[in-house]
PDB file of C-alpha atoms and ligand atoms in Angstrom:
ATOM      1  CA  MET A   1      -0.086   0.509   0.111  1.00 45.00           C
ATOM      2  CA  ARG A   2       2.751   2.217   1.185  1.00 48.00           C
ATOM      3  CA  ALA A   3       3.900   1.482  -2.809  1.00 50.00           C
ATOM      4  CA  VAL A   4       0.814   2.960  -4.243  1.00 62.00           C
ATOM      5  CA  SER A   5       0.859   6.315  -2.603  1.00 65.00           C
ATOM      6  CA  ALA A   6       4.081   6.926  -3.794  1.00 95.00           C
ATOM      7  CA  ALA A   7       2.960   6.644  -7.431  1.00 98.00           C
ATOM      8  CA  THR A   8       2.127   9.017  -9.475  1.00 98.00           C
ATOM      9  CA  ILE A   9       0.269   8.908 -12.961  1.00 98.00           C
ATOM     10  CA  CYS A  10       1.129  11.235 -15.547  1.00 98.00           C
ATOM     11  CA  LEU A  11      -2.251  11.308 -17.509  1.00 98.00           C
ATOM     12  CA  PRO A  12      -1.713  13.857 -20.345  1.00 98.00           C
ATOM     13  CA  THR A  13      -5.431  15.112 -22.019  1.00 98.00           C
ATOM     14  CA  TYR A  14      -6.321  17.003 -25.261  1.00 96.00           C
ATOM     15  CA  ASN A  15     -10.146  17.088 -25.333  1.00 96.00           C
ATOM     16  CA  GLU A  16     -10.862  14.404 -23.749  1.00 97.00           C
ATOM     17  CA  ARG A  17     -14.225  15.896 -21.724  1.00 97.00           C
ATOM     18  CA  GLU A  18     -16.355  12.870 -22.461  1.00 97.00           C
ATOM     19  CA  ASN A  19     -13.712  10.796 -20.313  1.00 97.00           C
ATOM     20  CA  LEU A  20     -11.305  12.871 -17.505  1.00 98.00           C
ATOM     21  CA  GLU A  21     -14.357  12.986 -15.025  1.00 98.00           C
ATOM     22  CA  ALA A  22     -14.947   8.854 -15.225  1.00 98.00           C
ATOM     23  CA  MET A  23     -11.374   8.187 -15.488  1.00 98.00           C
ATOM     24  CA  LEU A  24     -10.658   9.950 -12.276  1.00 98.00           C
ATOM     25  CA  ARG A  25     -13.221   8.275 -10.262  1.00 98.00           C
ATOM     26  CA  ALA A  26     -12.163   4.965 -11.142  1.00 98.00           C
ATOM     27  CA  LEU A  27      -9.003   5.663 -10.477  1.00 98.00           C
ATOM     28  CA  ALA A  28      -9.989   6.759  -6.926  1.00 98.00           C
ATOM     29  CA  PRO A  29     -10.118   3.813  -4.811  1.00 97.00           C
ATOM     30  CA  LEU A  30      -6.504   2.482  -6.172  1.00 97.00           C
ATOM     31  CA  GLY A  31      -4.507   4.961  -3.596  1.00 96.00           C
ATOM     32  CA  VAL A  32      -2.654   6.415  -6.284  1.00 98.00           C
ATOM     33  CA  ARG A  33      -1.507  10.512  -7.099  1.00 98.00           C
ATOM     34  CA  VAL A  34      -2.687  11.707 -10.559  1.00 98.00           C
ATOM     35  CA  LEU A  35      -1.347  14.266 -12.528  1.00 98.00           C
ATOM     36  CA  VAL A  36      -3.455  16.389 -15.196  1.00 98.00           C
ATOM     37  CA  ILE A  37      -1.335  17.507 -18.473  1.00 98.00           C
ATOM     38  CA  ASP A  38      -3.585  19.329 -20.126  1.00 98.00           C
ATOM     39  CA  ASP A  39      -2.302  21.247 -23.668  1.00 98.00           C
ATOM     40  CA  ASN A  40      -5.126  24.235 -22.942  1.00 98.00           C
ATOM     41  CA  SER A  41      -7.371  22.162 -24.648  1.00 98.00           C
ATOM     42  CA  PRO A  42     -10.064  23.990 -26.936  1.00 98.00           C
ATOM     43  CA  ASP A  43     -13.054  21.965 -25.133  1.00 98.00           C
ATOM     44  CA  GLY A  44     -13.151  22.929 -21.412  1.00 98.00           C
ATOM     45  CA  THR A  45     -10.866  19.798 -20.550  1.00 98.00           C
ATOM     46  CA  GLY A  46      -8.618  21.736 -18.250  1.00 98.00           C
ATOM     47  CA  GLU A  47     -11.926  23.656 -16.046  1.00 98.00           C
ATOM     48  CA  ILE A  48     -13.182  20.482 -15.759  1.00 98.00           C
ATOM     49  CA  ALA A  49      -9.280  19.027 -14.210  1.00 98.00           C
ATOM     50  CA  ASP A  50      -9.352  21.867 -12.226  1.00 98.00           C
ATOM     51  CA  ARG A  51     -12.741  21.587 -10.891  1.00 98.00           C
ATOM     52  CA  LEU A  52     -12.050  18.141  -9.852  1.00 98.00           C
ATOM     53  CA  ALA A  53      -8.884  18.879  -8.201  1.00 98.00           C
ATOM     54  CA  GLY A  54     -10.397  21.175  -6.075  1.00 98.00           C
ATOM     55  CA  GLU A  55     -12.985  18.215  -4.959  1.00 98.00           C
ATOM     56  CA  LEU A  56     -10.274  15.259  -5.224  1.00 98.00           C
ATOM     57  CA  GLU A  57      -7.211  15.284  -3.020  1.00 97.00           C
ATOM     58  CA  PHE A  58      -5.437  13.202  -4.793  1.00 98.00           C
ATOM     59  CA  VAL A  59      -5.749  14.972  -8.587  1.00 98.00           C
ATOM     60  CA  SER A  60      -3.212  18.092  -9.412  1.00 98.00           C
ATOM     61  CA  VAL A  61      -3.380  19.693 -12.523  1.00 98.00           C
ATOM     62  CA  LEU A  62      -0.490  20.938 -14.729  1.00 98.00           C
ATOM     63  CA  HIS A  63      -1.387  23.283 -17.270  1.00 98.00           C
ATOM     64  CA  ARG A  64       0.372  23.747 -20.414  1.00 98.00           C
ATOM     65  CA  ASP A  65      -0.250  26.693 -23.067  1.00 98.00           C
ATOM     66  CA  ARG A  66      -0.085  24.796 -26.307  1.00 97.00           C
ATOM     67  CA  LYS A  67      -0.423  20.996 -28.056  1.00 96.00           C
ATOM     68  CA  GLU A  68       2.770  20.016 -28.591  1.00 95.00           C
ATOM     69  CA  GLY A  69       2.256  16.143 -28.096  1.00 95.00           C
ATOM     70  CA  LEU A  70       2.440  13.383 -25.972  1.00 96.00           C
ATOM     71  CA  GLY A  71       6.435  13.743 -25.558  1.00 98.00           C
ATOM     72  CA  PRO A  72       6.723  17.075 -24.186  1.00 98.00           C
ATOM     73  CA  ALA A  73       3.483  16.786 -21.785  1.00 98.00           C
ATOM     74  CA  TYR A  74       5.538  13.743 -20.289  1.00 98.00           C
ATOM     75  CA  LEU A  75       8.318  15.469 -20.045  1.00 98.00           C
ATOM     76  CA  ALA A  76       7.033  18.432 -18.232  1.00 98.00           C
ATOM     77  CA  GLY A  77       4.704  15.547 -15.534  1.00 98.00           C
ATOM     78  CA  PHE A  78       7.746  13.863 -14.975  1.00 98.00           C
ATOM     79  CA  GLN A  79       9.587  16.181 -13.944  1.00 98.00           C
ATOM     80  CA  ARG A  80       6.259  17.351 -11.953  1.00 98.00           C
ATOM     81  CA  ALA A  81       5.389  14.445 -10.105  1.00 98.00           C
ATOM     82  CA  LEU A  82       9.145  13.441  -9.399  1.00 98.00           C
ATOM     83  CA  ALA A  83       9.745  17.399  -7.991  1.00 97.00           C
ATOM     84  CA  ASP A  84       6.927  15.998  -5.828  1.00 97.00           C
ATOM     85  CA  GLY A  85       8.906  12.894  -4.650  1.00 97.00           C
ATOM     86  CA  ALA A  86       7.195  10.373  -6.694  1.00 98.00           C
ATOM     87  CA  GLU A  87       8.781   6.948  -6.472  1.00 98.00           C
ATOM     88  CA  TYR A  88       6.615   5.327  -9.572  1.00 98.00           C
ATOM     89  CA  VAL A  89       6.000   7.535 -11.948  1.00 98.00           C
ATOM     90  CA  LEU A  90       3.506   5.877 -14.970  1.00 98.00           C
ATOM     91  CA  GLU A  91       2.218   6.816 -17.984  1.00 98.00           C
ATOM     92  CA  MET A  92      -1.672   5.830 -19.083  1.00 98.00           C
ATOM     93  CA  ASP A  93      -3.783   7.519 -21.821  1.00 97.00           C
ATOM     94  CA  CYS A  94      -7.220   9.201 -20.749  1.00 97.00           C
ATOM     95  CA  ASP A  95      -9.478   7.166 -23.130  1.00 95.00           C
ATOM     96  CA  PHE A  96      -9.911   3.981 -21.705  1.00 96.00           C
ATOM     97  CA  SER A  97      -8.106   2.509 -23.735  1.00 96.00           C
ATOM     98  CA  HIS A  98      -5.900   1.169 -20.744  1.00 98.00           C
ATOM     99  CA  ASN A  99      -7.824  -0.202 -17.996  1.00 98.00           C
ATOM    100  CA  PRO A 100      -7.433   1.269 -14.384  1.00 98.00           C
ATOM    101  CA  ALA A 101      -7.599  -1.797 -13.126  1.00 98.00           C
ATOM    102  CA  ASP A 102      -4.392  -2.893 -14.571  1.00 98.00           C
ATOM    103  CA  VAL A 103      -2.644   0.259 -12.995  1.00 98.00           C
ATOM    104  CA  PRO A 104      -2.034  -1.765  -9.759  1.00 98.00           C
ATOM    105  CA  ARG A 105      -0.170  -4.729 -11.578  1.00 98.00           C
ATOM    106  CA  LEU A 106       2.385  -2.494 -13.228  1.00 98.00           C
ATOM    107  CA  ILE A 107       3.263  -0.510  -9.659  1.00 98.00           C
ATOM    108  CA  GLN A 108       3.854  -4.330  -8.697  1.00 98.00           C
ATOM    109  CA  ALA A 109       5.412  -5.783 -11.218  1.00 98.00           C
ATOM    110  CA  CYS A 110       7.782  -2.396 -10.197  1.00 98.00           C
ATOM    111  CA  THR A 111       8.076  -3.191  -6.677  1.00 97.00           C
ATOM    112  CA  ASP A 112       8.942  -7.074  -7.673  1.00 97.00           C
ATOM    113  CA  GLY A 113      12.031  -5.749  -8.971  1.00 97.00           C
ATOM    114  CA  ALA A 114      11.383  -4.118 -12.126  1.00 98.00           C
ATOM    115  CA  ASP A 115      12.752  -0.855 -13.450  1.00 98.00           C
ATOM    116  CA  LEU A 116      10.139   0.192 -16.544  1.00 98.00           C
ATOM    117  CA  ALA A 117       6.754  -2.164 -16.324  1.00 98.00           C
ATOM    118  CA  LEU A 118       5.121  -2.069 -19.543  1.00 98.00           C
ATOM    119  CA  GLY A 119       1.919  -2.645 -20.036  1.00 98.00           C
ATOM    120  CA  SER A 120       2.034  -4.983 -23.025  1.00 98.00           C
ATOM    121  CA  ARG A 121      -0.409  -6.135 -26.094  1.00 97.00           C
ATOM    122  CA  TYR A 122       1.899  -8.368 -27.670  1.00 96.00           C
ATOM    123  CA  VAL A 123       2.566 -11.088 -24.915  1.00 97.00           C
ATOM    124  CA  PRO A 124       0.919 -14.063 -24.121  1.00 97.00           C
ATOM    125  CA  GLY A 125      -2.134 -12.761 -22.209  1.00 98.00           C
ATOM    126  CA  GLY A 126      -2.439  -9.606 -23.708  1.00 97.00           C
ATOM    127  CA  GLY A 127      -4.353  -8.468 -27.090  1.00 96.00           C
ATOM    128  CA  THR A 128      -6.865  -5.488 -28.277  1.00 94.00           C
ATOM    129  CA  THR A 129     -10.384  -4.989 -28.986  1.00 93.00           C
ATOM    130  CA  ASN A 130     -12.372  -3.378 -31.066  1.00 86.00           C
ATOM    131  CA  TRP A 131      -9.750  -2.330 -33.370  1.00 88.00           C
ATOM    132  CA  GLY A 132      -9.724  -3.217 -37.415  1.00 88.00           C
ATOM    133  CA  ILE A 133      -7.442  -5.400 -39.337  1.00 91.00           C
ATOM    134  CA  GLY A 134      -5.412  -2.462 -40.151  1.00 90.00           C
ATOM    135  CA  ARG A 135      -4.895  -0.574 -37.174  1.00 89.00           C
ATOM    136  CA  ARG A 136      -3.828  -3.968 -35.750  1.00 91.00           C
ATOM    137  CA  ILE A 137      -1.241  -4.465 -39.031  1.00 92.00           C
ATOM    138  CA  VAL A 138      -0.218  -0.850 -38.156  1.00 90.00           C
ATOM    139  CA  SER A 139       0.031  -1.334 -34.398  1.00 92.00           C
ATOM    140  CA  TRP A 140       2.230  -4.937 -34.286  1.00 91.00           C
ATOM    141  CA  GLY A 141       3.820  -4.184 -37.326  1.00 93.00           C
ATOM    142  CA  GLY A 142       5.478  -1.093 -35.795  1.00 93.00           C
ATOM    143  CA  SER A 143       6.576  -3.000 -32.754  1.00 94.00           C
ATOM    144  CA  PHE A 144       7.649  -5.584 -35.062  1.00 96.00           C
ATOM    145  CA  TYR A 145       9.824  -3.103 -36.993  1.00 97.00           C
ATOM    146  CA  ALA A 146      11.768  -1.112 -33.727  1.00 97.00           C
ATOM    147  CA  ARG A 147      11.937  -4.431 -32.296  1.00 97.00           C
ATOM    148  CA  THR A 148      14.151  -5.910 -35.334  1.00 98.00           C
ATOM    149  CA  LEU A 149      15.985  -1.946 -35.821  1.00 98.00           C
ATOM    150  CA  LEU A 150      16.844  -1.619 -32.756  1.00 98.00           C
ATOM    151  CA  GLY A 151      17.808  -5.351 -31.860  1.00 98.00           C
ATOM    152  CA  VAL A 152      15.620  -5.841 -28.543  1.00 98.00           C
ATOM    153  CA  GLY A 153      13.482  -8.243 -26.920  1.00 97.00           C
ATOM    154  CA  ILE A 154      10.691  -6.694 -25.953  1.00 98.00           C
ATOM    155  CA  ARG A 155       7.733  -7.224 -27.639  1.00 97.00           C
ATOM    156  CA  ASP A 156       5.377  -4.324 -27.672  1.00 97.00           C
ATOM    157  CA  LEU A 157       7.582  -0.703 -27.727  1.00 97.00           C
ATOM    158  CA  THR A 158       5.055   1.704 -28.988  1.00 96.00           C
ATOM    159  CA  GLY A 159       2.543   1.191 -26.045  1.00 96.00           C
ATOM    160  CA  GLY A 160       1.769   4.198 -23.553  1.00 97.00           C
ATOM    161  CA  PHE A 161       0.643   2.176 -20.421  1.00 98.00           C
ATOM    162  CA  LYS A 162       3.704   2.281 -18.188  1.00 98.00           C
ATOM    163  CA  CYS A 163       4.872   2.436 -15.019  1.00 98.00           C
ATOM    164  CA  TYR A 164       9.088   3.790 -14.189  1.00 98.00           C
ATOM    165  CA  ARG A 165      11.131   3.803 -11.151  1.00 98.00           C
ATOM    166  CA  ARG A 166      12.276   6.881 -10.450  1.00 98.00           C
ATOM    167  CA  ARG A 167      15.979   6.105 -10.734  1.00 98.00           C
ATOM    168  CA  VAL A 168      15.456   5.549 -14.460  1.00 98.00           C
ATOM    169  CA  LEU A 169      13.985   8.820 -15.017  1.00 98.00           C
ATOM    170  CA  GLU A 170      16.718  10.236 -13.595  1.00 98.00           C
ATOM    171  CA  SER A 171      18.909   8.375 -15.477  1.00 98.00           C
ATOM    172  CA  ILE A 172      18.262   8.156 -19.138  1.00 98.00           C
ATOM    173  CA  GLY A 173      19.038  11.677 -19.767  1.00 97.00           C
ATOM    174  CA  LEU A 174      14.981  13.039 -20.199  1.00 98.00           C
ATOM    175  CA  GLU A 175      16.608  16.682 -21.385  1.00 97.00           C
ATOM    176  CA  GLN A 176      17.688  15.084 -24.719  1.00 97.00           C
ATOM    177  CA  ILE A 177      14.330  13.537 -25.492  1.00 98.00           C
ATOM    178  CA  HIS A 178      12.747  15.713 -28.424  1.00 97.00           C
ATOM    179  CA  SER A 179      10.063  12.897 -29.483  1.00 97.00           C
ATOM    180  CA  LYS A 180       6.249  13.614 -29.745  1.00 96.00           C
ATOM    181  CA  GLY A 181       3.801  10.626 -30.286  1.00 93.00           C
ATOM    182  CA  TYR A 182       5.008   6.996 -30.625  1.00 94.00           C
ATOM    183  CA  ALA A 183       8.169   7.577 -30.881  1.00 97.00           C
ATOM    184  CA  PHE A 184       8.034   8.880 -27.625  1.00 98.00           C
ATOM    185  CA  GLN A 185       7.571   5.794 -26.147  1.00 98.00           C
ATOM    186  CA  ILE A 186      10.179   3.350 -27.941  1.00 98.00           C
ATOM    187  CA  GLU A 187      12.958   6.435 -27.092  1.00 98.00           C
ATOM    188  CA  GLY A 188      11.953   6.075 -23.538  1.00 98.00           C
ATOM    189  CA  THR A 189      12.167   2.354 -23.523  1.00 98.00           C
ATOM    190  CA  TYR A 190      15.385   2.276 -25.411  1.00 98.00           C
ATOM    191  CA  ARG A 191      17.304   4.220 -23.673  1.00 98.00           C
ATOM    192  CA  THR A 192      15.902   2.024 -20.367  1.00 98.00           C
ATOM    193  CA  LEU A 193      17.317  -0.813 -22.448  1.00 98.00           C
ATOM    194  CA  ARG A 194      21.025   0.789 -22.868  1.00 97.00           C
ATOM    195  CA  LYS A 195      21.205   1.718 -19.395  1.00 97.00           C
ATOM    196  CA  GLY A 196      21.015  -1.462 -18.180  1.00 98.00           C
ATOM    197  CA  PHE A 197      17.825  -1.307 -16.136  1.00 98.00           C
ATOM    198  CA  ARG A 198      15.282  -3.993 -16.263  1.00 98.00           C
ATOM    199  CA  VAL A 199      12.388  -3.922 -18.284  1.00 98.00           C
ATOM    200  CA  VAL A 200       9.925  -6.355 -17.701  1.00 98.00           C
ATOM    201  CA  GLU A 201       6.014  -6.956 -20.317  1.00 98.00           C
ATOM    202  CA  VAL A 202       2.588  -6.821 -18.277  1.00 98.00           C
ATOM    203  CA  PRO A 203       0.387  -8.299 -20.522  1.00 98.00           C
ATOM    204  CA  ILE A 204      -3.058  -6.441 -20.990  1.00 98.00           C
ATOM    205  CA  THR A 205      -6.004  -5.735 -23.105  1.00 97.00           C
ATOM    206  CA  PHE A 206      -6.249  -2.534 -25.201  1.00 96.00           C
ATOM    207  CA  VAL A 207      -9.850  -1.118 -25.623  1.00 95.00           C
ATOM    208  CA  ASP A 208     -10.214   0.896 -28.507  1.00 90.00           C
ATOM    209  CA  ARG A 209     -11.480   4.214 -27.379  1.00 87.00           C
ATOM    210  CA  ARG A 210     -15.156   4.682 -26.931  1.00 80.00           C
ATOM    211  CA  GLU A 211     -15.577   8.430 -26.759  1.00 85.00           C
ATOM    212  CA  GLY A 212     -13.407  11.440 -28.072  1.00 83.00           C
ATOM    213  CA  VAL A 213     -11.238  11.218 -31.280  1.00 80.00           C
ATOM    214  CA  SER A 214      -8.467   9.941 -31.751  1.00 79.00           C
ATOM    215  CA  LYS A 215      -4.953  12.775 -32.007  1.00 74.00           C
ATOM    216  CA  MET A 216      -3.136  10.054 -33.835  1.00 76.00           C
ATOM    217  CA  SER A 217      -1.674  10.975 -37.162  1.00 87.00           C
ATOM    218  CA  ARG A 218       0.679  11.034 -40.064  1.00 90.00           C
ATOM    219  CA  ALA A 219       3.460  12.707 -38.975  1.00 93.00           C
ATOM    220  CA  ILE A 220       3.278  10.721 -35.498  1.00 93.00           C
ATOM    221  CA  PHE A 221       3.900   7.833 -37.116  1.00 91.00           C
ATOM    222  CA  LEU A 222       6.418   8.800 -39.779  1.00 95.00           C
ATOM    223  CA  GLU A 223       8.260  10.538 -36.721  1.00 96.00           C
ATOM    224  CA  ALA A 224       8.582   6.950 -35.440  1.00 95.00           C
ATOM    225  CA  VAL A 225       9.711   5.762 -38.928  1.00 96.00           C
ATOM    226  CA  THR A 226      12.691   7.927 -38.952  1.00 97.00           C
ATOM    227  CA  LYS A 227      13.497   7.876 -35.291  1.00 98.00           C
ATOM    228  CA  VAL A 228      14.123   4.190 -35.010  1.00 98.00           C
ATOM    229  CA  PRO A 229      16.936   3.549 -36.871  1.00 97.00           C
ATOM    230  CA  ALA A 230      18.459   7.364 -35.538  1.00 98.00           C
ATOM    231  CA  LEU A 231      18.394   5.338 -32.008  1.00 98.00           C
ATOM    232  CA  ARG A 232      20.473   2.487 -33.598  1.00 97.00           C
ATOM    233  CA  LEU A 233      22.548   4.826 -34.903  1.00 97.00           C
ATOM    234  CA  ALA A 234      23.342   6.905 -31.588  1.00 97.00           C
ATOM    235  CA  ALA A 235      23.399   3.878 -29.803  1.00 97.00           C
ATOM    236  CA  LEU A 236      26.002   2.348 -32.621  1.00 96.00           C
ATOM    237  CA  THR A 237      27.618   5.328 -32.059  1.00 95.00           C
ATOM    238  CA  ASN A 238      27.883   5.680 -28.567  1.00 90.00           C
ATOM    239  CA  ARG A 239      25.819   8.815 -28.116  1.00 90.00           C
ATOM    240  CA  LEU A 240      23.484   6.647 -25.826  1.00 89.00           C
TER     241      LEU A 240
HETATM  242  N1  LIG B 301      -1.438  16.813 -22.958  1.00 66.41           N
HETATM  243  C1  LIG B 301      -1.737  16.508 -23.912  1.00 66.41           C
HETATM  244  N2  LIG B 301      -2.269  14.987 -23.969  1.00 66.41           N
HETATM  245  C2  LIG B 301      -2.868  14.479 -25.359  1.00 66.41           C
HETATM  246  C3  LIG B 301      -1.352  14.963 -26.690  1.00 66.41           C
HETATM  247  N3  LIG B 301      -1.915  14.161 -27.721  1.00 66.41           N
HETATM  248  C4  LIG B 301      -3.132  13.291 -27.284  1.00 66.41           C
HETATM  249  N4  LIG B 301      -2.656  13.467 -25.406  1.00 66.41           N
HETATM  250  C5  LIG B 301      -3.877  12.779 -24.875  1.00 66.41           C
HETATM  251  O1  LIG B 301      -2.581  11.386 -24.478  1.00 66.41           O
HETATM  252  C6  LIG B 301      -3.903  10.289 -23.924  1.00 66.41           C
HETATM  253  C7  LIG B 301      -3.759   9.485 -25.745  1.00 66.41           C
HETATM  254  O2  LIG B 301      -3.900  10.125 -27.345  1.00 66.41           O
HETATM  255  P1  LIG B 301      -5.206   9.261 -28.037  1.00 66.41           P
HETATM  256  O3  LIG B 301      -5.447  10.672 -29.027  1.00 66.41           O
HETATM  257  O4  LIG B 301      -5.896   8.082 -27.609  1.00 66.41           O
HETATM  258  O5  LIG B 301      -4.157   8.919 -29.341  1.00 66.41           O
HETATM  259  P2  LIG B 301      -3.551   6.859 -29.467  1.00 66.41           P
HETATM  260  O6  LIG B 301      -3.791   6.346 -28.503  1.00 66.41           O
HETATM  261  O7  LIG B 301      -2.260   7.074 -29.802  1.00 66.41           O
HETATM  262  O8  LIG B 301      -4.891   6.788 -30.621  1.00 66.41           O
HETATM  263  P3  LIG B 301      -5.970   6.062 -30.303  1.00 66.41           P
HETATM  264  O9  LIG B 301      -5.506   5.008 -29.880  1.00 66.41           O
HETATM  265  O10 LIG B 301      -6.597   6.072 -32.173  1.00 66.41           O
HETATM  266  O11 LIG B 301      -6.677   6.800 -29.037  1.00 66.41           O
HETATM  267  C8  LIG B 301      -4.703  10.515 -24.678  1.00 66.41           C
HETATM  268  O12 LIG B 301      -5.052  11.003 -23.287  1.00 66.41           O
HETATM  269  C9  LIG B 301      -5.300  11.964 -25.358  1.00 66.41           C
HETATM  270  O13 LIG B 301      -5.906  13.228 -24.382  1.00 66.41           O
HETATM  271  C10 LIG B 301      -1.154  16.372 -26.317  1.00 66.41           C
HETATM  272  O14 LIG B 301      -0.877  16.940 -27.690  1.00 66.41           O
HETATM  273  N5  LIG B 301      -1.087  16.816 -25.281  1.00 66.41           N
HETATM  274 MG1  LIG B 302      -6.364   6.496 -27.810  1.00 66.41          MG
END
């Protein structure tokens, strides 16, 4: 229980007014802290977050001026969570693709010895529901591409449901990370592996969002395609 109260979930939001309140109420019983990172959502998500932070003691809000992508939002959230003393720092989407009930298993994997626990769709027991065949191929193919080029054994490199131990975030060079989308997830895990930390995959079922709209874009996809060989090159030339 002590471990859980030392955990902060970073929850980035951009136009999640249909989801935010339900998500915070679902997280309430878990005993974790939640930091909502809102990029000035035009739909008023930031105001909803402020109202709920006034009501729910475990919630705080980080307001940012504009949408810059997931990576910069998470980096700002990590800094705040570390400054506030978190031992476990989680990433999670606010669209119910990630099941709040899986949070304790991710934290447990870290208290059991992992330095980074990844919610994984591509290990036995994991999977996706309500995704069309096209989306499944792109996602699985993306992880296959990254795993092969980087030469790592991790099955799910693009997922965004993860739990970092504090010491990882303190040592992987966050200030050097400029990725914004899926590449941010790949880069965080790869840097963690390069530093010799222990990374564990925890099976999860990923559910397609029910409310609101996806912010995935062609630019985010292309960033990942080019970032993977760049990361490998950086590692081969001892810059990572
Ligand atoms: N603060 C912030 N949050 C963002 C930004 N882009 C996406 N998000 C949030 O990050 C989470 C994941 O974004 P999604 O739009 O679901 O993207 P995705 O999960 O890659 O794509 P889908 O599976 O299609 O939903 C959600 O909680 C979004 O509201 C951003 O630029 N800034
Ligand atoms: Mg999503």
